[in-house]
Coordinates of C-alpha atoms in Angstrom, one line a residue:
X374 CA 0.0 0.0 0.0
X375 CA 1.2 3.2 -0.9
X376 CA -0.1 4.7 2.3
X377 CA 0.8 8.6 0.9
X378 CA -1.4 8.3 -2.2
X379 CA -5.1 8.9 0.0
X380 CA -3.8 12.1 1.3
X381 CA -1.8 13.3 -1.4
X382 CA -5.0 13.1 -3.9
X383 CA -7.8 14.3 -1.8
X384 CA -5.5 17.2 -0.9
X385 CA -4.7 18.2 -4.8
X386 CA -8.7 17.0 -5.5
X387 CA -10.1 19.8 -2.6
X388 CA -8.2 22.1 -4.3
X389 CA -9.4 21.4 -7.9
X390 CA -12.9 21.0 -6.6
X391 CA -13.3 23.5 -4.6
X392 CA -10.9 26.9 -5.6
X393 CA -12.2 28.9 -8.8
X394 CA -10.4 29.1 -11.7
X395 CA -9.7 32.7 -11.6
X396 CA -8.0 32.7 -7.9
X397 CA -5.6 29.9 -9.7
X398 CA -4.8 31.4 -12.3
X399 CA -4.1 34.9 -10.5
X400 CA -1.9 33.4 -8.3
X401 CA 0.1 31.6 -11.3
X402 CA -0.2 35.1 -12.7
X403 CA 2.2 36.3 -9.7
X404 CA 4.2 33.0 -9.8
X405 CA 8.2 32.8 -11.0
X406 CA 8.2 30.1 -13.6
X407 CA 11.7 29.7 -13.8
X408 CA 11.9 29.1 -9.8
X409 CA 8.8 26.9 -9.9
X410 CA 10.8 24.5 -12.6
X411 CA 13.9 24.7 -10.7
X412 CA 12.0 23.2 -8.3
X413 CA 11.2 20.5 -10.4
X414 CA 14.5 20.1 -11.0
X415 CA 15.5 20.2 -7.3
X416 CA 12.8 17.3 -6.8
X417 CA 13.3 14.9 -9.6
X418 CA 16.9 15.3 -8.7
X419 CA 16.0 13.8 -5.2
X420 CA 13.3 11.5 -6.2
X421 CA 13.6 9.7 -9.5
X422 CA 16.5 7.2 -9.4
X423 CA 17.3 7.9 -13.5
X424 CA 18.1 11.6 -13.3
X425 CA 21.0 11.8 -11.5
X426 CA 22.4 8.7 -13.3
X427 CA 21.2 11.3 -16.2
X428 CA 23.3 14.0 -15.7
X429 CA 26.3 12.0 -14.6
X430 CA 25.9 10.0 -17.9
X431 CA 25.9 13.2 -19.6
X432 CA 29.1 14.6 -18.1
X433 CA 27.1 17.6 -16.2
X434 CA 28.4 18.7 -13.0
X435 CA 25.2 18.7 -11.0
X436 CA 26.8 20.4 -7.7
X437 CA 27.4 23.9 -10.5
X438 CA 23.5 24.1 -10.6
X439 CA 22.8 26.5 -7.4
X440 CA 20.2 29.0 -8.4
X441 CA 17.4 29.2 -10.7
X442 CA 19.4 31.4 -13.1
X443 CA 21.5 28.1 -13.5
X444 CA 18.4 26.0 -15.2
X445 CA 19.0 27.0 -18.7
X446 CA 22.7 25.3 -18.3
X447 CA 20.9 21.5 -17.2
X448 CA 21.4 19.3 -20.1
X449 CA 18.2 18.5 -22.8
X450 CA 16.4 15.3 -22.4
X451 CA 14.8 13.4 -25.0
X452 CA 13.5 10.0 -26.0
X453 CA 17.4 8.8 -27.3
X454 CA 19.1 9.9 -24.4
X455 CA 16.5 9.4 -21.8
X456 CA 13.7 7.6 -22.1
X457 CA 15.1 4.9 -24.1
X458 CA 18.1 3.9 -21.5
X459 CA 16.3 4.1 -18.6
X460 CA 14.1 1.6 -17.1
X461 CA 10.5 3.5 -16.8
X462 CA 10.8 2.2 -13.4
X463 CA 13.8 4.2 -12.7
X464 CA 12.1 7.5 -14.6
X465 CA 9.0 7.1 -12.0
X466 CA 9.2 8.7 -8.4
X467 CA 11.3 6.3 -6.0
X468 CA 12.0 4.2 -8.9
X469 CA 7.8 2.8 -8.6
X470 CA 5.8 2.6 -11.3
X471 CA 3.1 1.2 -9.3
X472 CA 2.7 4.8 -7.7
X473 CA 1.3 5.9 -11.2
X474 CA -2.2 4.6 -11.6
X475 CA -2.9 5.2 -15.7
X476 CA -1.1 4.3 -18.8
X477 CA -1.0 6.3 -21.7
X478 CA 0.8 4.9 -25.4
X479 CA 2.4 7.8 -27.7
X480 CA 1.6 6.7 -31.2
X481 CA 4.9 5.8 -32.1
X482 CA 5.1 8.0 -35.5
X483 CA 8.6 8.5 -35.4
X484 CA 9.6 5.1 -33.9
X485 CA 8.9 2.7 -31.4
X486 CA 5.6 3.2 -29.1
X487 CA 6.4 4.9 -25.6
X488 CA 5.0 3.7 -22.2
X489 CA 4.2 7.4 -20.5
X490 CA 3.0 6.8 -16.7
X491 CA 0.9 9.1 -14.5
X492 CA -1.6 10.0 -11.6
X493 CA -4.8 11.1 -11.1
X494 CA -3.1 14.0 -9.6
X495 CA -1.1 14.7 -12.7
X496 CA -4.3 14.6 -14.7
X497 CA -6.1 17.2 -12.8
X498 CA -3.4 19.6 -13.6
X499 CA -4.8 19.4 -17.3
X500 CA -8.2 19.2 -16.1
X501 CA -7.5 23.0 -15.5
X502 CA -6.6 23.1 -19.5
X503 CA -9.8 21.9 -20.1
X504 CA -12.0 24.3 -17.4
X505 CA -10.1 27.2 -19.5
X506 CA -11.6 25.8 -22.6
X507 CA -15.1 24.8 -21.7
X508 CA -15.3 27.7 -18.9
X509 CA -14.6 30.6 -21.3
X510 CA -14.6 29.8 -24.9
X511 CA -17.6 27.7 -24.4
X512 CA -19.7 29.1 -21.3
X513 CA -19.8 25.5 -20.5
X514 CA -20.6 26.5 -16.4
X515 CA -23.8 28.1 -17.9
X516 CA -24.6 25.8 -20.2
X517 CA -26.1 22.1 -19.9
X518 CA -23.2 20.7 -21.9
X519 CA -22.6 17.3 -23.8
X520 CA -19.6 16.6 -24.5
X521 CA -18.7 13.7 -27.0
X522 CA -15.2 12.2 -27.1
X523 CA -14.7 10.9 -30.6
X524 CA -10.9 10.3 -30.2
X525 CA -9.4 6.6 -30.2
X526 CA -10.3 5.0 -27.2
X527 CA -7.5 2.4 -25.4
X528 CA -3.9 2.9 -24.6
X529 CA -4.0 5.7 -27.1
X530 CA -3.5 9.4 -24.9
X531 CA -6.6 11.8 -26.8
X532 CA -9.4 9.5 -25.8
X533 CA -8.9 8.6 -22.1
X534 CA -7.1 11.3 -21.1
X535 CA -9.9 13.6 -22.5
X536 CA -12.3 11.6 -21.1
X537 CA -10.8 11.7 -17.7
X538 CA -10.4 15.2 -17.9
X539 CA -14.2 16.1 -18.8
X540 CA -15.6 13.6 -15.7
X541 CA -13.3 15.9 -13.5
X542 CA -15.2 18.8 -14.6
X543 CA -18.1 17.3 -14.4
X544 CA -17.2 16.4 -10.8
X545 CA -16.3 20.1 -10.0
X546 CA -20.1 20.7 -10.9
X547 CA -19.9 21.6 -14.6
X548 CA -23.5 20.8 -15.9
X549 CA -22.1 18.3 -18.2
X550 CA -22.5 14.8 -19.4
X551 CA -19.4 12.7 -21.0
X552 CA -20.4 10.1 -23.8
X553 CA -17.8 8.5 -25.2
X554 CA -18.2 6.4 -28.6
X555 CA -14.4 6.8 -29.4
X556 CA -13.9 6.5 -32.8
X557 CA -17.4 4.9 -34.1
X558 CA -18.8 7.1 -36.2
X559 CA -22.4 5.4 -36.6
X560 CA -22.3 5.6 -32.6
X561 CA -20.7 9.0 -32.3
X562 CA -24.2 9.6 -34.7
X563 CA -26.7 8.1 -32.7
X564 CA -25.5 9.8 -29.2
X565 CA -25.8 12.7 -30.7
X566 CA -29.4 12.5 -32.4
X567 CA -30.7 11.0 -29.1
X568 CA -29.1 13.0 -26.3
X569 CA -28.1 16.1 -27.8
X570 CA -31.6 17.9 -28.0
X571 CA -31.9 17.4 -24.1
X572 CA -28.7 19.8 -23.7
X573 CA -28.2 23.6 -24.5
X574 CA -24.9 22.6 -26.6
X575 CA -22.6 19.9 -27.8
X576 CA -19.0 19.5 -27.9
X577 CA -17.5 17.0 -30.5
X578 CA -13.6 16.0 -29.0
X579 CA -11.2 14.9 -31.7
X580 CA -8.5 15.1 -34.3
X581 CA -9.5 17.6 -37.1
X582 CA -9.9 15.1 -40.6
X583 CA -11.8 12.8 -38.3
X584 CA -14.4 15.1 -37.0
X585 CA -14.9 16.2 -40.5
X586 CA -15.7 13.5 -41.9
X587 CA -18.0 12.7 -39.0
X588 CA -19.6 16.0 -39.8
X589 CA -20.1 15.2 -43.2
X590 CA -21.6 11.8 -42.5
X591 CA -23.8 13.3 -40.5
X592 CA -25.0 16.5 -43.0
X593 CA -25.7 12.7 -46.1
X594 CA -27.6 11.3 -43.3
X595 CA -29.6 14.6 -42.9
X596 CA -28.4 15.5 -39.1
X597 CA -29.1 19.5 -38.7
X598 CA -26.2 20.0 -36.8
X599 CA -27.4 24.2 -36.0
X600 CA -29.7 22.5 -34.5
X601 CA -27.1 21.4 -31.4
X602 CA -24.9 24.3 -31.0
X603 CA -22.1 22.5 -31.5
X604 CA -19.1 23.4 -30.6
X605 CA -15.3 21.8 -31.4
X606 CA -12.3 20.4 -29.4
X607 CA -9.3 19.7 -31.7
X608 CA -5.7 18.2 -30.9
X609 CA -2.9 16.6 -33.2
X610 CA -3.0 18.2 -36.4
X611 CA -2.5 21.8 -37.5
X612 CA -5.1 23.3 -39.5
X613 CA -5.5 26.4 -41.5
X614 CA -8.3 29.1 -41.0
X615 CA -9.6 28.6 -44.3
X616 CA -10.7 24.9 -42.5
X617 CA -12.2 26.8 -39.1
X618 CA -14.6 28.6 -41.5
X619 CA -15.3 25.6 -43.8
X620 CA -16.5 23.8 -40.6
X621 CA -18.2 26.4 -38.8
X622 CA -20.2 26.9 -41.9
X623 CA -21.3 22.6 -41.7
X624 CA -22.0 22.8 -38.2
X625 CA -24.0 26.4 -38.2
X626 CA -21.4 28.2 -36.0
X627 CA -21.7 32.2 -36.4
X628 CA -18.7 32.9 -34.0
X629 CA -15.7 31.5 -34.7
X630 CA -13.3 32.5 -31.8
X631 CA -15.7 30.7 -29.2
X632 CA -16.9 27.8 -30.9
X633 CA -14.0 25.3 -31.6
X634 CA -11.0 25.3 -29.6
X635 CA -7.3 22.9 -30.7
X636 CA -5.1 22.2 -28.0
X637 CA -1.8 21.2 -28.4
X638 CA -0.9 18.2 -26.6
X639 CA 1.4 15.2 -26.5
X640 CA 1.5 11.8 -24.9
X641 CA 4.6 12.7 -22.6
X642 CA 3.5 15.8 -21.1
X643 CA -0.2 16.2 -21.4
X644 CA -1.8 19.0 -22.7
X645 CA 1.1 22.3 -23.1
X646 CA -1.3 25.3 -24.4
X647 CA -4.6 25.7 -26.0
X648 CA -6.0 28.2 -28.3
X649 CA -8.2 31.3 -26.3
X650 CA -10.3 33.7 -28.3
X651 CA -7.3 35.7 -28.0
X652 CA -5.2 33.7 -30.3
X653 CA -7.6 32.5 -32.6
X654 CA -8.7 36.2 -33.3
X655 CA -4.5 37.1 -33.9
X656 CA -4.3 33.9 -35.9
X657 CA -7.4 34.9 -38.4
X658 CA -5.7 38.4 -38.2
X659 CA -2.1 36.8 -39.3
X660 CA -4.4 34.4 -42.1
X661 CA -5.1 37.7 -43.6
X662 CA -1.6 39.3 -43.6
X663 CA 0.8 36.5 -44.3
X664 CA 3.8 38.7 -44.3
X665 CA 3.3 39.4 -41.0
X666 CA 3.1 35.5 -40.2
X667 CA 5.8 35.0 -42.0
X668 CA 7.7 37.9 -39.9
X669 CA 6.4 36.6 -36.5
X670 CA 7.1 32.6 -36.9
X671 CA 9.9 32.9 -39.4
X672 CA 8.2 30.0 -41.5
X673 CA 5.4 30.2 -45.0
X674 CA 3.0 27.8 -42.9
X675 CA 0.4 29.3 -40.5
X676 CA 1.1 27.3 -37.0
X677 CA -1.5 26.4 -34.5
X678 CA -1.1 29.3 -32.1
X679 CA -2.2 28.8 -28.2
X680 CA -1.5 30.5 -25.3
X681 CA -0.5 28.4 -22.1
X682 CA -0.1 28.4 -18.1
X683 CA 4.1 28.9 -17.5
X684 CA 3.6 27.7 -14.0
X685 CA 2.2 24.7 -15.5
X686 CA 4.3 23.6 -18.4
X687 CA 7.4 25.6 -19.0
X688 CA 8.4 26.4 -22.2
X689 CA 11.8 26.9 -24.0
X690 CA 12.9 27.5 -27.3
X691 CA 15.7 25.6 -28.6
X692 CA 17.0 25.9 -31.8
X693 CA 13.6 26.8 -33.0
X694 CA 12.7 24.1 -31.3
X695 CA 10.5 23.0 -28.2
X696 CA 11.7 22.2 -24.7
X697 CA 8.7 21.5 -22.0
X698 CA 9.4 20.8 -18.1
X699 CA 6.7 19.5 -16.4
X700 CA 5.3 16.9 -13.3
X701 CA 4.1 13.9 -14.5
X702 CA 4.4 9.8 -13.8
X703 CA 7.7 11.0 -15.5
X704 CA 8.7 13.7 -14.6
X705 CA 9.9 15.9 -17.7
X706 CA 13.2 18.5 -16.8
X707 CA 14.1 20.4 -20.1
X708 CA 12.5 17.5 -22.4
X709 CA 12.9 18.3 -26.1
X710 CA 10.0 17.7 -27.9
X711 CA 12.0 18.8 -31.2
X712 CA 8.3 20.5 -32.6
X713 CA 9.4 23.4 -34.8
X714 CA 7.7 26.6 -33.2
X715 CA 8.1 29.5 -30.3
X716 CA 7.4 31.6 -27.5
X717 CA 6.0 35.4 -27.1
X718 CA 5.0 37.1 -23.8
X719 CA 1.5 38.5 -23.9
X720 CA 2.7 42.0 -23.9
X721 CA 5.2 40.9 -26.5
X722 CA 2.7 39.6 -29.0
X723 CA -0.1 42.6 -28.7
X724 CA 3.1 44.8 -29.2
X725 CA 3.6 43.0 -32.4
X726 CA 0.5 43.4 -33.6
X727 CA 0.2 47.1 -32.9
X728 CA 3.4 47.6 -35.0
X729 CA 1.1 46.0 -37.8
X730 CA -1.5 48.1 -37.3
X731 CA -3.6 45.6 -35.3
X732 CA -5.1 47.7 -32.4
X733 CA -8.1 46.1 -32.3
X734 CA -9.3 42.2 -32.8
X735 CA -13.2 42.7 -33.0
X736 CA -13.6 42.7 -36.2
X737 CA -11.6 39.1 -36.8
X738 CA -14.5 37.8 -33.9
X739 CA -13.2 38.7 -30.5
X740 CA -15.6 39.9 -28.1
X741 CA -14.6 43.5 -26.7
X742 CA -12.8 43.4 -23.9
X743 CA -12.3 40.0 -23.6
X744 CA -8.4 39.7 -23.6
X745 CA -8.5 36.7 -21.5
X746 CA -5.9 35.7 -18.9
X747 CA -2.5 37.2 -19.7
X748 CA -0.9 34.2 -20.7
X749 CA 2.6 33.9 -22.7
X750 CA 1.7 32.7 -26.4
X751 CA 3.2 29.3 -27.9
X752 CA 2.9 27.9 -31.4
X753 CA 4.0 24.7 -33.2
X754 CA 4.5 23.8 -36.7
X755 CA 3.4 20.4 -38.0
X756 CA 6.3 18.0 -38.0
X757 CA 8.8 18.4 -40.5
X758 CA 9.1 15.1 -42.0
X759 CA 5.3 15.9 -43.3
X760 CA 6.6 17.9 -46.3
X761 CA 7.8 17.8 -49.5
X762 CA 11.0 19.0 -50.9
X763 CA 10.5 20.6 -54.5
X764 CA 12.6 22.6 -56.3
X765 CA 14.3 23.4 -53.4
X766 CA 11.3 24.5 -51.8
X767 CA 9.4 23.1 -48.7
X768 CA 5.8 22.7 -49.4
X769 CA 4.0 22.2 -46.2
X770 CA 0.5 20.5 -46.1
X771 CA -0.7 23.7 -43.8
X772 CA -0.7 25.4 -47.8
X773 CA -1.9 22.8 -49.7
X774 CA -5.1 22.3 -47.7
X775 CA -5.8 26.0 -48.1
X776 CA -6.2 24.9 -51.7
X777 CA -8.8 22.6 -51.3
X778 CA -10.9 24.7 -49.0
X779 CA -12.1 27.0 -51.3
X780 CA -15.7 27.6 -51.6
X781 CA -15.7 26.1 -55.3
X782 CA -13.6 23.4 -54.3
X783 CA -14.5 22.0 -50.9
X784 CA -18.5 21.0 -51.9
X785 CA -16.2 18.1 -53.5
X786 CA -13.3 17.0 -51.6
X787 CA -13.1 16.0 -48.1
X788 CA -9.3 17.9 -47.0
X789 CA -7.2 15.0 -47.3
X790 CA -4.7 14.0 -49.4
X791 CA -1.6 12.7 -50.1
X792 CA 1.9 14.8 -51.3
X793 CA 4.6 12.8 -53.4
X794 CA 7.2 13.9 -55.7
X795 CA 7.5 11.7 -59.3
X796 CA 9.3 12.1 -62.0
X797 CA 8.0 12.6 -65.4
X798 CA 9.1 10.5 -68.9
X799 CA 12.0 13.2 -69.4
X800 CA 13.2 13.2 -65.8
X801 CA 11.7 16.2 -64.9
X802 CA 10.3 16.6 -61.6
X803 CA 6.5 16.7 -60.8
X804 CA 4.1 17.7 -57.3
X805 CA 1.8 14.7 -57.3
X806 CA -1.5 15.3 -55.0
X807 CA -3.6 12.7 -54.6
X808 CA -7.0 14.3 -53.4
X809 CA -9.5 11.9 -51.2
X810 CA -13.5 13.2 -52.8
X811 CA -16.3 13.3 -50.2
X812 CA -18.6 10.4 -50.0
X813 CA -21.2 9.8 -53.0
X814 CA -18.7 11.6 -55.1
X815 CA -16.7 9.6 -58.1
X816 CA -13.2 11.1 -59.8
X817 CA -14.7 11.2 -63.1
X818 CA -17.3 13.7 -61.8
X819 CA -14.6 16.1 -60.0
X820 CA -12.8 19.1 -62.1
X821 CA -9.1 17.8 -61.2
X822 CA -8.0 20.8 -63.1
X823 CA -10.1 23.5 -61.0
X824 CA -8.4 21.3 -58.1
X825 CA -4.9 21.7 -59.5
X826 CA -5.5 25.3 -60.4
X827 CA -6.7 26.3 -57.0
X828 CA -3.6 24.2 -55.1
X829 CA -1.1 26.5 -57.2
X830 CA -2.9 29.6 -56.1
X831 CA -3.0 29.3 -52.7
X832 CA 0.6 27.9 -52.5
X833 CA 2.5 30.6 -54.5
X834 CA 0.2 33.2 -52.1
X835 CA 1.4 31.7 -49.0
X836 CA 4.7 30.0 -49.8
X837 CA 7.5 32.7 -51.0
X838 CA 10.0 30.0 -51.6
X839 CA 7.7 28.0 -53.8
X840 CA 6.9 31.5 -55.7
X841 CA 10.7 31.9 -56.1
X842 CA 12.2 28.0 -56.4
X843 CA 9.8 26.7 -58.5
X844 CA 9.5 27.7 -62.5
X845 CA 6.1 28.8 -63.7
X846 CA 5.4 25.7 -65.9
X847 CA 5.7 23.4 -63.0
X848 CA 3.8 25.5 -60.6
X849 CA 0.9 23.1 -61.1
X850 CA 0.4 20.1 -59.6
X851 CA -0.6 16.9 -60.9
X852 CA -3.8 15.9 -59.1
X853 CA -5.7 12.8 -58.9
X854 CA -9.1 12.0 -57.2
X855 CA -9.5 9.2 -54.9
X856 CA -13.2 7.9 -54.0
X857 CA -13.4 8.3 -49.9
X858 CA -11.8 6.1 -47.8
X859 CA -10.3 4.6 -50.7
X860 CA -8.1 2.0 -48.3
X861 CA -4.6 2.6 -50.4
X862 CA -4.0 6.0 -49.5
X863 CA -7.2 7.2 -47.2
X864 CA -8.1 3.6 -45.2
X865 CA -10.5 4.2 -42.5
X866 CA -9.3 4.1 -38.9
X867 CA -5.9 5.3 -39.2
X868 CA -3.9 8.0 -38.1
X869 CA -3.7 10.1 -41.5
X870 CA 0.0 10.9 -43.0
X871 CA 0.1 13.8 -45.6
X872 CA 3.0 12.5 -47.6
X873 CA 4.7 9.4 -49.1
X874 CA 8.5 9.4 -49.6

């Protein structure tokens, strides 16, 4: 028996329960995040048997570290150098992974699956990501909420962590009612249509090409979704704001900073940020001025931009890169998530947009006045290895999809697809797209060429390198139309990849 584990979790439980969100957050407000990760340090240091073994390993004199100034100097972990020499045992507090109680899986895209621990305790921590979300982008403490968890259920993080995080709301007294069908379309259909007219709104939890296409099942089965206020959680993919609109427009949404909502999580450290009104009205700003993007993240892609809680996760930018330190089943000191992206400090980022002659955000759907909690801003690229070389130029899905959201365009095709590079009879090189059509739709009754046309557009728009690398006469690429879910490059069920090598 762990004998701690009672008192330690109705302790951090009272608290979540029972202190509003506001008094939290005003106290991280007045917090030092540096100090509160060197304290992290200071305890995993103490606690879990692999970090010290660590830093030895790496040749880091640990007795040099004496004040929080000194954390930037503690050597990166990663999966390489970390979690794949030590025993998860040894990564867990006192060298127990009994003392975590859930399981999470990451999904192994860049290797072998990882085994990431933690608590309850941990998981009320991102409960508090959630409360942000459904407390003031969705009025969910007003509102008699259901909230549907279409993500993967299992091992797999989204579904069960979501899950768990909505019952702890519902716990705290949130009017709101978790279903959760995973991944089952037909049943993710039939909650809604049976339980969703009893409440004032629904949620729909899941990745973005997913929750489309459950959308869009629904509309050719003649579901009304207006008629549920829906609203929209997102996590694991980057989309463009071309896509917000072209889904707020299925689903009947009129406001677009309030009524879907991505979060930027991974398996290892839980959920980092999520978007606010706030950032979703500068990221429809920066949509509309993409040299300004371009200034601000350095890159042709729009990122998914959030805000998040520094006393929480703490952030650092390496290399243009992302480190994270945070508490969980392992704990996580300077852990480099190597996701292309940054930082900004609240004052930082309205300073930028002032210089840009953003001095207001009403008119790109922010409510006056509401500016939120003033929370540093984070954003991430999609990973790298999702592009394309051409030319010389990196062509990133986040421009590509802009293409096929177009109002003449998108009646037709469902968002995915598929980028490879061929070359032609001559040896010349070509952009194949291969374009996945909505359900009841057939290639030979889809305009490839408008398709093609509308790709080139939006990619020389947003992509100055393409605009530059690539000649004019192979600008356009060569598109061809899948039937949905065609099971060689769209099979149902599994985690979508935007490009073949």
């Amino acid at each position: 028996m762990h004998s701690d584990h009672p008192r330690k979790l109705l302790n951090t439980l009272t608290t979540f329960l029972t202190r509003p969100l506001d008094d939290v957050m005003a106290q991280h407000r007045d917090g030092d995040p540096r100090a509160n990760a060197f304290g992290l340090f200071l305890h995993t240091l103490k606690d879990v048997p692999a970090y010290p073994r660590f830093l030895s390993d790496q040749g880091f004199a640990v007795e040099s570290v004496k004040l929080p100034a000194d954390f930037a100097r503690l050597p990166l972990m990663n999966k390489a150098n970390y979690m794949q020499v030590y025993s998860l045992p040894e990564r867990c507090s006192r060298g127990d992974l009994s003392r975590c109680n859930r399981l999470a899986v990451s999904s192994g895209s860049t290797g072998t699956p990882t085994f990431w621990p933690r608590s309850v305790v941990h998981e009320l921590e991102v409960a508090q990501r959630f409360e942000q979300v459904f407390r003031h982008s969705f009025s969910g403490h007003k509102r008699r909420t259901l909230a549907v968890v279409c993500f993967p259920l299992g091992n797999w993080v989204g579904g069960m962590y979501t899950a768990s995080s909505c019952w702890h709301l519902a716990t705290k007294g949130y009017p709101l009612l978790v279903a959760t069908p995973g991944n089952k379309t037909d049943e993710i259909l039939r909650v809604v249509r049976e339980l969703a007219p009893e409440f004032d709104q629904t949620v729909l939890l899941g990745y973005p090409p997913y929750v489309k296409d459950v959308i869009d099942s629904g509309l050719s089965q003649g579901v009304d979704w207006s008629a549920y206020r829906i609203k929209l959680v997102f996590a694991g993919e980057v989309f463009s704001e071309e896509w917000r609109a072209l889904i707020g427009e299925r689903i009947g949404s009129t406001d677009p900073c309030y009524d879907s909502v991505s979060l930027y999580g991974t398996a290892d450290g839980g959920v980092l940020g999520h978007e606010t009104p706030l950032s979703i009205a500068i990221r429809r700003f920066l949509a509309q001025h993409p040299e300004a993007a371009r200034e601000l993240f350095g890159e042709s892609r729009l990122p998914t931009l959030v805000q998040y809680d520094p006393m929480s996760r703490y952030l650092e930018v390496i290399d243009g890169t992302l480190a994270v330190t945070c508490d969980n089943g392992v704990p996580l000191v300077r852990y480099h998530i190597a996701d292309r992206g940054g930082i900004a400090s609240y004052e930082a980022m309205l300073a930028f947009l002032r210089e840009h002659g953003c001095d207001a955000l009403e008119e790109y759907g922010l409510r006056p006045g509401d500016n939120g909690y003033p929370l540093p801003f984070a954003w991430v690229f999609g990973r790298a290895d999702f592009t394309v070389s051409f030319y010389g130029a990196n062509i990133y899905p986040e421009n590509v999809v802009v293409g096929l959201e177009q109002p003449e365009i998108c009646r037709s095709v469902s968002g995915k697809f598929v980028m490879q590079t061929h070359s032609d009879a001559d040896g010349s090189a070509l952009l194949h797209i291969v374009v996945e059509l909505l359900p009841g739709q057939e290639p030979g009754q889809v305009n490839g060429d408008a398709i093609a046309d509308s790709i080139r557009r939006e990619v020389l728009r947003l992509n100055s390198e393409f605009a530059n690398y690539v000649p004019a006469a192979r600008q356009t690429p060569q598109v061809e139309l899948r039937a949905f879910a065609d099971p060689e490059y769209f099979p149902a069920g599994i985690k979508h990849r935007y490009t073949r090598r």
